[in-house]
Amino acid sequence: MKMTDPASYREVVGNVAVPIGDIPGRGYVQRNNRGLTMQIAELTHRYGDDASEHVHRAVVDLADHMQRYLETYPMDFPPLFPIGALRETVLFHEIVEYQSNMTFTSNWQKELYNLQKQLWADNLTTDKPRWLQTSLGVTPGNRLCTLNLSAAEDGVHGLLAGGTGSGKSELLTTLIANLAIRYDPAMLNFVLVDFKGGGTFKPFENLPHVVENVSNLNKSAVQRMFTSIRAEMERRQRLNTEQDVSDIVDYRKKKYHLNSGEPYPHLMIIIDEYAEMITENPDFQSELDSITRLGRALGVHLILASQRPIGVTDQMRDNIKLRICLRVQEIETSREMLRRSDAAFLPGVPGRGYLQIGNENIELIQTAYLGDSVPAQNLDETSNFFKAILDNCNALIGDRKPQSPWPPELPAKLPVDHRFNPRYLDLESGKKAVEGDTPLLQPAVIDWLNGKGKWSTPDWSAPVMQLIVGALDEPHRARQSPLRIDLTRGNVVLFGGSGWGKTSFLRSLVVSAAASYSPADLQVYIIDLGRRELAELSDLPHVGTVIMPDEEGFEERVQQLIRDITAMTNARKRLFTDLYGYNASAQRAGQKTYPAVLVVIDNFDEFIEAFEEYSRAEDNLSVLEAFIALVRQSRAYGFHFVVTASRPNTFSSKLYSLFPERMSLKLANPDDYSTIFGKVPGGLDPISGRGYMKRGQNVLQFQTAVLPAEASPNADLEKIVQERKQLYTAIQEQGLKVAYDKPFSIEPLATSLSYRRLLAQVNRFDSQKSFVEQLKGWMDHKWQQTASQEEADWLQVLIGTAAGNRPRTLVWEAQRDGVHGMIAGGTGSGKSEVLKTLISGLALNYSPEILNFVLVDYKGGGAFSAFENLPHCVDMLTNLDKSSVDRMFTAITSEIERRQQLGEIVEYRKKGKHITGESYPHLFVIIDEYAEMIDDSEEYQERLDSITRTGRAQGVHLLLAAQKPKGVTSQMRANIRMRLCLKVEERDTSVEMLSRPDAAQLPSIPGRGYLQIGNQGVELLQAAWSGEQLDDDRQYADDAVVNPSTGGTHFYDIAVKLSNELVEEHQIQIRKPWP
């Protein structure tokens, strides 16, 4: 027809020759590549201004003539259908009315309920099951748009696109609601994923069909969802194969889903803003591709919605047949969806869009709105009609709420009384739990809390030491089960950042162990370098010791623990090669079994830092190396180590290999997960106690269990502490009723140690009776015992306490602690007090017939004045009378020569020759400040050297003391095995004594020092103090309390007094070795 630009005619009809002018209806038509002039005929002539009206009347007249003709001459032809204008708003309840061929009345709630009930029943039990159907809205002509979600018809999967305000979210809501009305949850489940972090699917939280509702705010849940879907598809593939069916409809047609068969509902996965999901997590694209490829026959439907549909692979596009494109902002988006631009030009009517099935033509559609009348302004607002649908669903489902194909996520707070759903639980036998049986997570712990706790004797031939500490999530198997730490599989390391639950994990582990095994079957030792919260576990009878770094003697206590466990390991090596195999045999034979030992270290990073270079003199190993050696050799003998650390890179490869069972809570650096496990699924949620562990090739998540009070939403610290105390007390009280070898304790050394109290403790004196009276009775017994021929032995004396606050007795024998000794200590170190304690202790053990003292104070003071009246003392002198010193050495030399004629002292006494023959007591020579003596005369050094060489077998003991030891020849050092170094001022002094500087770093505690025997390692020692004020508390016949010395009486004074009383009572004749 007429065009503005004449040049445009060529593009349409080719060359034209004659102008057409301005005549209505005049134009060109192409014939044989030429543009010929034409004129359109009109139905009637046009007259004036009402020409259009004339034409309209002519058309009406023509129609009337045709209608009359048909009435006169009837004929058959297909009925015509009207095509009205597409409505701008279609309400959801209208769609329900259309598809059900009904009209709701004022009693619509009941009518809707009955309709849902009928639809659910029909679709669940029909003899002709079909694929899912849904009605989303209307097409032009007000025709209902019903989709058949099968591969052969409208497609199993769908793709939705729509810009802001296009009604995309409302469309998804309509889809879910329409399907929920039609289908029972036993036939259809939803997985809803909102990847824009909004509330698109929030209204469906309580819809019974929904088995998972996640958002991008919880990315690990999205990863878990895909893993679970993959597992569910594998299950469905297995069902298809086992039942020899082609797809889900065939399975239901044969009614395998009934009669207690495995459930097989349709599973519809709806992901809003899937494009954002793929952009942030490219790995998820392969998951979507897998679902579209494999899900068709398995009844797994995928609906993807986005503002801009990107990331759809060609493979996915081939499998996604259904596409709905609402109004979009960009032409490219429309072309991506429909291969044409039309959706970019749609009017701004929410819900208006184009529907395309496969590669067919597009069809205009108006989707329904789930509202009462018009779209609400607030998108979170729900209509009464929707609420009725939701209420009906929950009412119809009643108590038979269907099980999700996979378990829900692990709770953020997991109580020990958590009950497992049997559907997702594998029993130890490998069979599923019985329906109705909901096993407890930690029944043993609950029994103790309820006052019903007890220990059963373990069957050592069965799996043992499998401690439940939480729950394990296995989405790849659709399983959730107790997290068992199998200590027999290897030592365990748990990594985790600060505040993410490492200490709570260890607490749960120890509590589980204590609740499951009696202290006769399990011992626990703890090094708490973390938050210092494990000390409370010391109330359990299984726990031998809890060592913390802020306590005195921490380093030595740790070393002592390693020594003790090493000693236990070596002792077991001589008995068996495998603890559990031995215990099984011993149990069958009714013989003694040995306990397993659990060593727990919290914050192993600090352990490494403290002991990596802290070396032991006995083997030049660092304490860390000694620990590594212990861990390596002890596992077979029932020793298990569980440690926590902040990062894996703090472990050397040698150390790391000793902990094959590796777990991790949340880490500060996510890259560290790959160091521990390789590739991990998603990320850990910021939940205390949530972590990863590896089972087989799968990295799984777990949650640590806590006591019920701690898991409470309104957790109260006071209640938490009270509940723990209740549990520990119950176990402790039961422990009192069980016979077992108590685990050894390594207590911190006391800062002041009373010799009186130490003796009372070791010898179990009655605190309600007179101490002095008991001490005298004990002395009398010891004197008689040690004087007997049968008890002849080398001298022994209780000196104080060593690591673990254990009493330390020195045995003055060449093969034990040595015949001779040396003590060093600076001013205020307690050196003089140690000498007094040694003298007092020896005097308490032995009568003057068995032991004599020669006391030399070479600093001119009164160090030994308290022992002037001690009957054991045969000589006492000072540097103030040097001639007497010379005389002493001469006398000692003569005495040694005399004794050499008699033979070795212990052998002599064992034969009873000291009773009938010559006197042969031990002679203890103690010289304070011997270094000053050597300075006075080099000859004295030779004399001392001679005594150390020749006096050993003859019972002549030499104890040298000085502030700064010197003049000790290599020969003397070889013969002086016992060396005690108290605090000294200079490092060189410590090195001279111990070959290490440690004594210079000791705290200023009198009597605190390092004891070294030969070239062995040092042990921390607290020497006892015998200078304590002590009155004579004995009662006499008149019941009067006698205090002979009401002021200034010390323990060593009592020792002297009691010695003299016993000498007098037994009329002991003291024979001094020289006049």
mmCIF file of C-alpha atoms in Angstrom, residues 404-518:
data_model
loop_
_atom_site.group_PDB
_atom_site.id
_atom_site.type_symbol
_atom_site.label_atom_id
_atom_site.label_comp_id
_atom_site.label_asym_id
_atom_site.label_seq_id
_atom_site.Cartn_x
_atom_site.Cartn_y
_atom_site.Cartn_z
ATOM 1 C CA SER A 404 11.484 -37.269 53.942
ATOM 2 C CA PRO A 405 13.710 -39.276 51.559
ATOM 3 C CA TRP A 406 16.666 -38.110 53.631
ATOM 4 C CA PRO A 407 17.157 -36.949 57.235
ATOM 5 C CA PRO A 408 17.008 -33.287 58.208
ATOM 6 C CA GLU A 409 20.178 -31.347 58.901
ATOM 7 C CA LEU A 410 21.958 -32.006 62.165
ATOM 8 C CA PRO A 411 20.697 -29.702 64.915
ATOM 9 C CA ALA A 412 22.917 -26.840 66.058
ATOM 10 C CA LYS A 413 22.557 -28.084 69.641
ATOM 11 C CA LEU A 414 22.613 -31.857 69.917
ATOM 12 C CA PRO A 415 21.608 -33.247 73.342
ATOM 13 C CA VAL A 416 22.797 -36.654 74.489
ATOM 14 C CA ASP A 417 19.132 -37.688 74.760
ATOM 15 C CA HIS A 418 18.518 -36.982 71.059
ATOM 16 C CA ARG A 419 16.454 -39.729 69.442
ATOM 17 C CA PHE A 420 17.234 -40.991 65.952
ATOM 18 C CA ASN A 421 14.566 -41.533 63.336
ATOM 19 C CA PRO A 422 14.793 -45.275 62.581
ATOM 20 C CA ARG A 423 14.306 -44.709 58.845
ATOM 21 C CA TYR A 424 17.721 -43.050 58.623
ATOM 22 C CA LEU A 425 19.555 -45.233 61.108
ATOM 23 C CA ASP A 426 21.709 -48.253 60.350
ATOM 24 C CA LEU A 427 22.130 -50.670 63.209
ATOM 25 C CA GLU A 428 25.479 -52.304 63.878
ATOM 26 C CA SER A 429 24.194 -55.428 62.158
ATOM 27 C CA GLY A 430 23.750 -53.433 58.984
ATOM 28 C CA LYS A 431 19.951 -53.778 59.105
ATOM 29 C CA LYS A 432 17.563 -50.913 59.466
ATOM 30 C CA ALA A 433 16.038 -50.082 62.821
ATOM 31 C CA VAL A 434 12.523 -51.296 63.520
ATOM 32 C CA GLU A 435 9.771 -48.745 62.916
ATOM 33 C CA GLY A 436 8.692 -47.170 66.195
ATOM 34 C CA ASP A 437 12.070 -47.780 67.757
ATOM 35 C CA THR A 438 13.769 -44.401 68.236
ATOM 36 C CA PRO A 439 17.212 -45.127 69.674
ATOM 37 C CA LEU A 440 18.839 -42.628 72.020
ATOM 38 C CA LEU A 441 22.148 -41.021 71.075
ATOM 39 C CA GLN A 442 23.951 -41.791 74.349
ATOM 40 C CA PRO A 443 21.722 -44.031 76.488
ATOM 41 C CA ALA A 444 24.555 -44.761 78.940
ATOM 42 C CA VAL A 445 24.960 -41.077 79.814
ATOM 43 C CA ILE A 446 21.198 -40.633 80.195
ATOM 44 C CA ASP A 447 21.066 -43.612 82.569
ATOM 45 C CA TRP A 448 23.686 -41.986 84.793
ATOM 46 C CA LEU A 449 21.801 -38.686 84.793
ATOM 47 C CA ASN A 450 18.601 -40.525 85.747
ATOM 48 C CA GLY A 451 20.249 -42.407 88.575
ATOM 49 C CA LYS A 452 20.154 -45.737 86.749
ATOM 50 C CA GLY A 453 23.723 -45.852 85.561
ATOM 51 C CA LYS A 454 25.840 -48.964 85.812
ATOM 52 C CA TRP A 455 28.808 -50.530 84.107
ATOM 53 C CA SER A 456 28.735 -53.903 82.469
ATOM 54 C CA THR A 457 31.818 -56.021 81.973
ATOM 55 C CA PRO A 458 32.993 -55.463 78.408
ATOM 56 C CA ASP A 459 33.233 -58.396 76.044
ATOM 57 C CA TRP A 460 36.895 -57.991 75.104
ATOM 58 C CA SER A 461 36.459 -60.339 72.138
ATOM 59 C CA ALA A 462 33.924 -57.932 70.586
ATOM 60 C CA PRO A 463 34.628 -54.407 69.295
ATOM 61 C CA VAL A 464 35.448 -52.158 72.251
ATOM 62 C CA MET A 465 36.499 -48.556 72.894
ATOM 63 C CA GLN A 466 33.990 -47.154 70.424
ATOM 64 C CA LEU A 467 32.943 -43.955 72.124
ATOM 65 C CA ILE A 468 29.833 -42.036 71.050
ATOM 66 C CA VAL A 469 30.498 -38.297 71.020
ATOM 67 C CA GLY A 470 27.798 -36.951 68.690
ATOM 68 C CA ALA A 471 25.886 -37.604 65.487
ATOM 69 C CA LEU A 472 27.213 -38.240 61.978
ATOM 70 C CA ASP A 473 25.394 -36.987 58.878
ATOM 71 C CA GLU A 474 25.656 -39.218 55.809
ATOM 72 C CA PRO A 475 23.581 -37.560 53.069
ATOM 73 C CA HIS A 476 25.174 -39.743 50.394
ATOM 74 C CA ARG A 477 23.455 -42.701 52.064
ATOM 75 C CA ALA A 478 20.433 -40.809 53.453
ATOM 76 C CA ARG A 479 21.586 -41.871 56.887
ATOM 77 C CA GLN A 480 22.198 -40.266 60.280
ATOM 78 C CA SER A 481 23.778 -42.286 63.036
ATOM 79 C CA PRO A 482 25.763 -41.960 66.270
ATOM 80 C CA LEU A 483 29.291 -40.687 65.761
ATOM 81 C CA ARG A 484 31.494 -43.411 67.191
ATOM 82 C CA ILE A 485 35.157 -42.694 67.780
ATOM 83 C CA ASP A 486 36.804 -46.095 67.404
ATOM 84 C CA LEU A 487 39.991 -45.727 69.405
ATOM 85 C CA THR A 488 41.227 -49.101 68.203
ATOM 86 C CA ARG A 489 41.487 -47.710 64.647
ATOM 87 C CA GLY A 490 44.194 -45.257 65.657
ATOM 88 C CA ASN A 491 44.932 -42.072 67.543
ATOM 89 C CA VAL A 492 42.695 -39.081 66.907
ATOM 90 C CA VAL A 493 43.430 -35.424 66.188
ATOM 91 C CA LEU A 494 40.688 -32.797 66.106
ATOM 92 C CA PHE A 495 41.545 -29.479 64.462
ATOM 93 C CA GLY A 496 39.516 -26.341 64.991
ATOM 94 C CA GLY A 497 39.706 -22.605 65.468
ATOM 95 C CA SER A 498 39.323 -20.964 68.829
ATOM 96 C CA GLY A 499 35.810 -21.099 70.226
ATOM 97 C CA TRP A 500 34.423 -23.772 67.888
ATOM 98 C CA GLY A 501 34.131 -26.610 70.417
ATOM 99 C CA LYS A 502 37.419 -28.512 70.719
ATOM 100 C CA THR A 503 37.220 -28.622 74.524
ATOM 101 C CA SER A 504 33.534 -29.611 74.424
ATOM 102 C CA PHE A 505 34.420 -32.471 72.083
ATOM 103 C CA LEU A 506 37.035 -33.794 74.521
ATOM 104 C CA ARG A 507 34.610 -33.431 77.420
ATOM 105 C CA SER A 508 31.978 -35.396 75.497
ATOM 106 C CA LEU A 509 34.575 -38.052 74.646
ATOM 107 C CA VAL A 510 35.721 -38.526 78.251
ATOM 108 C CA VAL A 511 32.152 -38.488 79.592
ATOM 109 C CA SER A 512 31.123 -41.097 77.013
ATOM 110 C CA ALA A 513 34.079 -43.247 77.985
ATOM 111 C CA ALA A 514 33.405 -42.932 81.713
ATOM 112 C CA ALA A 515 29.711 -43.691 81.262
ATOM 113 C CA SER A 516 30.434 -46.790 79.171
ATOM 114 C CA TYR A 517 33.423 -48.372 80.931
ATOM 115 C CA SER A 518 34.225 -48.844 84.595
#
